[in-house]
Short mmCIF file of C-alpha atoms and ligand atoms in Angstrom, two decimals:
data_model
loop_
_atom_site.label_atom_id
_atom_site.label_comp_id
_atom_site.label_asym_id
_atom_site.label_seq_id
_atom_site.Cartn_x
_atom_site.Cartn_y
_atom_site.Cartn_z
CA MET O 1 84.13 92.35 94.74
CA ILE O 2 82.72 95.57 96.31
CA GLY O 3 82.69 98.54 93.92
CA ARG O 4 83.87 96.36 90.96
CA ASP O 5 82.20 96.60 87.61
CA LEU O 6 80.76 93.29 86.35
CA LEU O 7 81.33 93.76 82.48
CA GLY O 8 81.87 89.99 81.92
CA THR O 9 82.69 86.58 82.90
CA GLU O 10 85.99 87.01 81.20
CA ASP O 11 86.91 89.35 83.99
CA LEU O 12 85.89 86.97 86.61
CA ASP O 13 88.08 84.08 88.26
CA ARG O 14 86.98 80.82 89.63
CA ALA O 15 86.90 82.33 93.33
CA ASP O 16 84.82 85.24 92.13
CA ILE O 17 82.33 82.75 90.37
CA GLU O 18 82.10 80.50 93.39
CA ARG O 19 81.58 83.41 95.73
CA ILE O 20 78.56 84.62 93.44
CA LEU O 21 77.12 81.12 93.20
CA GLU O 22 77.34 80.70 97.08
CA THR O 23 75.66 83.89 97.56
CA ALA O 24 72.88 83.27 95.28
CA GLU O 25 72.14 79.99 96.91
CA HIS O 26 71.34 82.06 100.12
CA MET O 27 69.23 84.44 98.00
CA ARG O 28 67.26 81.56 96.56
CA GLU O 29 66.29 80.68 99.94
CA ILE O 30 64.87 84.24 100.68
CA GLY O 31 62.80 83.93 97.60
CA ARG O 32 61.24 80.76 98.98
CA ARG O 33 59.96 82.72 102.00
CA THR O 34 56.49 84.07 102.27
CA ILE O 35 57.96 87.61 102.84
CA LYS O 36 60.59 87.72 100.12
CA LYS O 37 62.47 90.81 101.44
CA VAL O 38 65.43 91.55 103.45
CA PRO O 39 66.87 95.15 104.57
CA THR O 40 70.33 94.36 102.98
CA LEU O 41 70.42 97.19 100.79
CA ARG O 42 68.01 99.70 102.36
CA GLY O 43 68.85 103.10 101.29
CA ARG O 44 70.85 102.05 98.31
CA THR O 45 69.75 103.41 94.84
CA ILE O 46 70.13 101.15 91.56
CA VAL O 47 69.28 102.37 88.21
CA ASN O 48 68.23 100.13 85.46
CA LEU O 49 69.61 101.57 82.25
CA PHE O 50 67.99 99.44 79.45
CA PHE O 51 68.51 100.86 75.83
CA GLU O 52 67.47 97.52 74.51
CA SER O 53 64.35 95.37 75.07
CA SER O 54 64.33 92.89 77.82
CA THR O 55 61.82 90.81 79.75
CA ARG O 56 63.75 88.46 81.96
CA THR O 57 66.96 90.50 82.79
CA LYS O 58 65.24 93.91 83.22
CA SER O 59 62.39 92.61 85.55
CA SER O 60 64.88 90.25 87.48
CA PHE O 61 67.32 92.99 88.34
CA GLU O 62 64.30 95.01 89.41
CA ILE O 63 62.88 92.13 91.52
CA ALA O 64 66.32 91.51 92.95
CA GLY O 65 66.91 95.15 94.17
CA LYS O 66 63.42 95.50 95.67
CA ARG O 67 63.95 91.85 97.52
CA LEU O 68 67.09 93.52 98.95
CA SER O 69 65.11 96.83 99.77
CA ALA O 70 67.12 98.96 97.43
CA ASP O 71 65.32 101.92 95.66
CA VAL O 72 65.20 100.66 92.19
CA ILE O 73 64.68 103.23 89.30
CA ASN O 74 63.80 102.07 85.65
CA PHE O 75 65.30 104.62 83.27
CA ALA O 76 62.95 104.90 80.30
CA ALA O 77 65.08 105.71 77.36
CA ALA O 78 62.26 106.40 75.08
CA SER O 79 60.97 109.19 77.20
CA SER O 80 64.32 110.62 78.30
CA SER O 81 66.71 113.64 77.36
CA LEU O 82 68.21 111.10 75.05
CA LYS O 83 65.65 112.11 72.72
CA LYS O 84 66.84 115.91 72.96
CA ALA O 85 70.27 114.57 71.74
CA GLU O 86 71.61 114.20 75.32
CA SER O 87 74.45 111.65 74.98
CA ILE O 88 74.64 108.23 76.97
CA LEU O 89 77.72 109.23 78.97
CA ASP O 90 76.12 112.58 79.87
CA THR O 91 72.82 110.68 80.69
CA ALA O 92 74.86 108.31 82.97
CA ARG O 93 76.95 111.20 84.59
CA ASN O 94 73.70 113.03 85.24
CA LEU O 95 71.86 110.01 86.96
CA GLU O 96 75.22 109.23 89.03
CA ALA O 97 75.03 112.84 90.34
CA MET O 98 71.70 111.81 92.10
CA ASP O 99 74.14 109.43 94.24
CA LEU O 100 73.48 106.09 92.74
CA ASP O 101 74.98 103.06 94.51
CA ALA O 102 74.88 100.81 91.07
CA VAL O 103 73.94 100.96 87.43
CA VAL O 104 72.57 98.00 85.45
CA VAL O 105 73.21 98.69 81.70
CA ARG O 106 72.01 96.91 78.44
CA HIS O 107 72.80 98.01 75.07
CA ALA O 108 72.69 96.85 71.43
CA VAL O 109 76.15 98.08 70.99
CA ALA O 110 79.07 96.03 72.44
CA GLY O 111 81.35 98.02 74.79
CA VAL O 112 78.58 100.57 76.11
CA PRO O 113 78.52 99.34 79.61
CA LYS O 114 82.43 99.50 79.60
CA GLN O 115 82.34 103.12 78.32
CA ILE O 116 79.85 103.98 81.02
CA ALA O 117 82.06 102.33 83.64
CA ASP O 118 84.95 104.37 82.63
CA VAL O 119 83.00 107.70 83.49
CA LEU O 120 81.12 106.55 86.65
CA SER O 121 82.53 105.48 89.99
CA ALA O 122 79.38 103.63 90.82
CA PRO O 123 79.51 99.75 90.03
CA VAL O 124 78.20 99.23 86.45
CA ILE O 125 76.66 95.66 85.76
CA ASN O 126 76.48 94.67 82.11
CA ALA O 127 73.04 93.16 81.56
CA GLY O 128 73.86 92.34 77.78
CA ASP O 129 75.99 94.50 75.21
CA GLY O 130 75.52 93.61 71.53
CA ALA O 131 77.21 90.35 70.77
CA HIS O 132 80.05 90.78 73.40
CA GLU O 133 78.88 89.56 76.86
CA HIS O 134 75.80 88.77 79.17
CA PRO O 135 77.62 87.89 82.30
CA THR O 136 74.60 87.51 84.64
CA GLN O 137 73.01 85.21 82.16
CA ALA O 138 76.12 82.74 82.18
CA LEU O 139 76.29 83.08 86.04
CA LEU O 140 72.36 81.96 86.16
CA ASP O 141 73.37 79.05 83.86
CA LEU O 142 76.06 77.95 86.07
CA LEU O 143 73.83 78.01 89.11
CA THR O 144 71.22 76.10 87.13
CA VAL O 145 73.54 73.44 86.03
CA ARG O 146 75.38 73.09 89.52
CA ARG O 147 71.96 72.74 91.08
CA GLU O 148 70.90 70.25 88.45
CA LYS O 149 74.19 68.30 88.46
CA GLY O 150 75.68 68.87 91.66
CA ARG O 151 78.75 70.16 90.12
CA ILE O 152 80.14 71.81 87.05
CA ASP O 153 83.82 70.38 86.99
CA GLY O 154 84.21 67.73 84.63
CA LEU O 155 80.65 68.13 82.83
CA THR O 156 80.68 68.65 79.00
CA ILE O 157 78.29 71.40 77.68
CA ALA O 158 77.09 71.86 74.00
CA ILE O 159 75.98 75.24 73.08
CA ILE O 160 73.95 75.16 69.85
CA GLY O 161 73.05 77.92 67.30
CA ASP O 162 74.19 81.40 66.33
CA ILE O 163 77.27 81.42 68.22
CA LEU O 164 78.69 84.34 66.04
CA HIS O 165 75.97 86.94 67.38
CA SER O 166 75.47 85.42 70.85
CA ARG O 167 76.70 87.32 73.79
CA VAL O 168 75.43 84.40 75.98
CA ALA O 169 77.51 81.80 74.31
CA ARG O 170 80.72 84.02 74.75
CA SER O 171 79.89 84.67 78.50
CA ASN O 172 78.97 80.94 79.15
CA ILE O 173 82.16 79.77 77.23
CA TYR O 174 84.48 81.86 79.44
CA ALA O 175 82.45 81.03 82.54
CA PHE O 176 81.86 77.12 82.25
CA ARG O 177 85.52 76.73 81.11
CA LYS O 178 86.86 78.62 84.17
CA MET O 179 84.77 76.35 86.34
CA GLY O 180 86.26 73.24 84.68
CA ALA O 181 83.65 71.99 82.29
CA GLU O 182 84.34 71.06 78.52
CA VAL O 183 82.33 73.34 76.17
CA ARG O 184 81.50 72.40 72.66
CA VAL O 185 79.72 74.95 70.04
CA ALA O 186 77.63 74.07 67.15
CA GLY O 187 75.82 75.57 64.24
CA PRO O 188 75.83 76.35 60.68
CA PRO O 189 79.26 77.35 59.37
CA GLN O 190 78.37 80.90 58.85
CA MET O 191 77.23 81.16 62.48
CA LEU O 192 80.63 80.03 63.85
CA PRO O 193 83.23 82.56 64.39
CA ALA O 194 86.37 81.51 62.61
CA ALA O 195 88.55 81.83 65.45
CA ILE O 196 86.23 80.21 68.12
CA GLU O 197 88.51 77.38 68.97
CA THR O 198 91.15 79.85 70.37
CA LEU O 199 88.56 80.28 73.34
CA GLY O 200 89.22 76.60 74.21
CA VAL O 201 85.95 75.11 72.85
CA LYS O 202 85.52 72.39 70.13
CA ALA O 203 83.47 73.68 67.27
CA PHE O 204 81.24 71.37 65.31
CA THR O 205 78.72 71.79 62.41
CA SER O 206 77.24 68.38 62.95
CA LEU O 207 74.79 68.48 65.71
CA ARG O 208 74.95 64.94 66.50
CA GLU O 209 78.75 64.95 67.07
CA ALA O 210 78.40 68.05 69.16
CA ILE O 211 75.78 66.48 71.53
CA ASP O 212 77.35 63.00 71.56
CA GLY O 213 77.37 62.10 75.23
CA VAL O 214 77.12 65.70 76.61
CA ASP O 215 75.62 66.48 80.09
CA VAL O 216 74.08 69.76 78.86
CA VAL O 217 72.47 71.06 75.75
CA MET O 218 72.13 74.68 75.44
CA ALA O 219 70.14 76.02 72.58
CA LEU O 220 70.30 79.65 71.60
CA ARG O 221 67.82 81.99 70.22
CA ILE O 222 67.91 82.77 66.57
CA GLN O 223 68.36 86.50 66.76
CA ASN O 224 66.35 87.87 63.88
CA GLU O 225 66.84 91.39 65.11
CA ARG O 226 70.58 91.20 64.43
CA LEU O 227 70.61 88.93 61.31
CA SER O 228 70.60 90.83 57.99
CA GLY O 229 68.82 87.85 56.20
CA THR O 230 72.26 86.70 54.75
CA TYR O 231 72.98 84.30 57.77
CA LEU O 232 70.12 82.23 57.72
CA PRO O 233 68.52 81.50 54.26
CA SER O 234 65.66 79.10 55.74
CA VAL O 235 64.34 79.07 59.32
CA ARG O 236 62.65 75.80 58.40
CA GLU O 237 66.10 74.16 57.40
CA TYR O 238 67.75 75.65 60.50
CA SER O 239 65.08 74.04 62.79
CA ALA O 240 65.45 70.51 60.94
CA THR O 241 69.16 70.62 61.25
CA TYR O 242 69.96 72.17 64.68
CA GLY O 243 66.52 72.49 66.33
CA ILE O 244 66.72 70.30 69.55
CA ASP O 245 63.69 67.82 70.15
CA ARG O 246 63.66 64.53 71.86
CA GLU O 247 64.66 62.55 69.05
CA LYS O 248 67.84 64.43 68.49
CA LEU O 249 68.45 64.72 72.37
CA LYS O 250 68.98 60.82 72.19
CA PHE O 251 72.78 61.37 71.38
CA ALA O 252 73.22 63.03 74.54
CA LYS O 253 73.57 61.27 78.03
CA ASP O 254 70.39 59.88 79.26
CA ASP O 255 70.08 62.39 81.99
CA ALA O 256 71.16 65.39 79.99
CA ILE O 257 69.27 68.61 80.64
CA VAL O 258 68.35 71.13 78.11
CA MET O 259 68.59 74.79 78.40
CA HIS O 260 67.83 77.95 76.66
CA PRO O 261 68.24 81.53 77.70
CA GLY O 262 65.20 82.86 76.45
CA PRO O 263 63.08 84.25 74.52
CA VAL O 264 62.54 80.85 72.81
CA ASN O 265 61.44 80.83 69.18
CA ARG O 266 59.17 77.79 69.82
CA GLY O 267 59.64 75.10 67.24
CA VAL O 268 62.78 76.71 65.89
CA GLU O 269 65.52 76.01 68.53
CA LEU O 270 63.57 73.89 70.76
CA SER O 271 60.70 71.72 70.48
CA HIS O 272 57.46 73.03 72.09
CA ASP O 273 57.60 69.71 74.27
CA LEU O 274 61.36 70.51 75.65
CA THR O 275 60.39 74.14 76.21
CA ASP O 276 57.70 73.26 78.49
CA HIS O 277 58.82 70.08 80.26
CA ARG O 278 61.92 68.28 81.60
CA PRO O 279 64.70 67.85 80.76
CA GLY O 280 64.17 71.39 79.70
CA VAL O 281 64.98 73.61 82.73
CA ILE O 282 64.15 76.96 81.07
CA LEU O 283 61.97 78.49 83.76
CA ASP O 284 64.33 77.19 86.45
CA GLN O 285 67.01 79.42 84.75
CA VAL O 286 64.67 82.44 85.01
CA ARG O 287 64.02 81.71 88.66
CA ASN O 288 67.92 81.36 89.23
CA GLY O 289 68.45 84.63 87.48
CA VAL O 290 66.77 86.51 90.37
CA ALA O 291 68.84 84.83 92.76
CA ILE O 292 71.93 85.57 90.77
CA ARG O 293 71.09 89.27 90.27
CA MET O 294 70.43 89.67 94.12
CA ALA O 295 74.00 88.09 94.75
CA VAL O 296 75.71 90.38 92.30
CA LEU O 297 73.93 93.46 93.41
CA TYR O 298 74.81 92.61 97.19
CA LEU O 299 78.37 91.80 96.53
CA LEU O 300 79.06 94.86 94.30
CA SER O 301 77.09 97.59 95.96
CA GLY O 302 77.00 96.35 99.48
CA ARG O 303 79.76 98.68 100.66
CA ARG O 304 80.07 102.19 99.23
CA GLN O 305 83.90 101.84 99.27
CA GLU O 306 86.54 99.19 100.25
CA GLY O 307 87.28 99.37 103.95
CA ASP O 308 83.63 100.04 104.82
CA PRO O 309 81.86 97.67 107.16
CA ARG O 310 80.19 94.76 105.17
CA LEU O 311 76.48 94.13 105.34
CA ASP O 312 75.07 91.50 106.95
CA LEU O 313 73.01 89.36 104.33
CA GLU O 314 69.99 89.07 106.37
CA SER O 315 69.59 92.16 108.45
CA GLY O 316 71.49 94.71 106.51
CA GLU O 317 73.35 95.56 109.67
CA GLU O 318 77.12 96.60 109.31
CA LYS O 319 79.45 93.83 110.57
N1 CP E 1 67.94 85.91 78.46
C1 CP E 1 67.47 87.25 78.26
O1 CP E 1 68.38 88.07 78.21
O2 CP E 1 66.30 87.53 78.14
P1 CP E 1 65.80 89.04 78.05
O3 CP E 1 66.33 89.73 76.62
O4 CP E 1 64.28 88.93 78.14
O5 CP E 1 66.22 89.85 79.22
#
């Protein structure tokens, strides 16, 4: 995977996903040590280019890079020369001229990471672009499910909420299906894309039917910042119909887990109780996010170009 961009799970095959998950297991072990640092990416420079707000993704990419001993630069869009009308692509070109080894990009507009990848030679990692994809979120969700259930193949996952505007839903649909899971989606009709079933999922407007017998219930955030007000006339009504609580969860398997990518609108998509306690695994998802981002940074930027020696995961030595 060296030198490749990670723009979406649509571009990954099953072997790529398995390699990332296996590498992330090793990264989790590093995260449990007293000294959570290995010299693997010493001398590498990684830039976080976040044009949209983030808590989990931005912090975990920064922690991931630092645990691998890379130099991590957090680009501050608000105080940059973007304010002097410099374009995003010129910004990226200028930053790359400082010899970057990887660029992590989040933008509110779908396709911006791809546009940047087209002009840079350093690997570009999509940290969420509009309603398109959020591949590292899906990878951390896969890791969480695999650790909880011991497998992904043969499981049934129900993704509930605003499927239309969700990059998390799209990335998870591609990723879970590639790993052999059945994926169902459910939400109000106006939040279900017309052609969603062409992605190989089953679509429901009934929450009860969608979560009947599933192994995993994944609630999505209601994205107030992307909704004009026409999609959701009443948050209270949404919560009553599609919000997940212990009563509704009875239709899923007895050992079903409840996931949410965060940030959670407490009491809207998820009851307070499920946000804080098992079978909710929300903070495990966040923990696994660091390991996945370490794995992705290592696999994509561990060699400067194809043919260079691979770096040992522990020592950073070439092998
Ligand atoms: N799940 C997620 O992408 O969270 P942030 O927006 O806080 O990064």
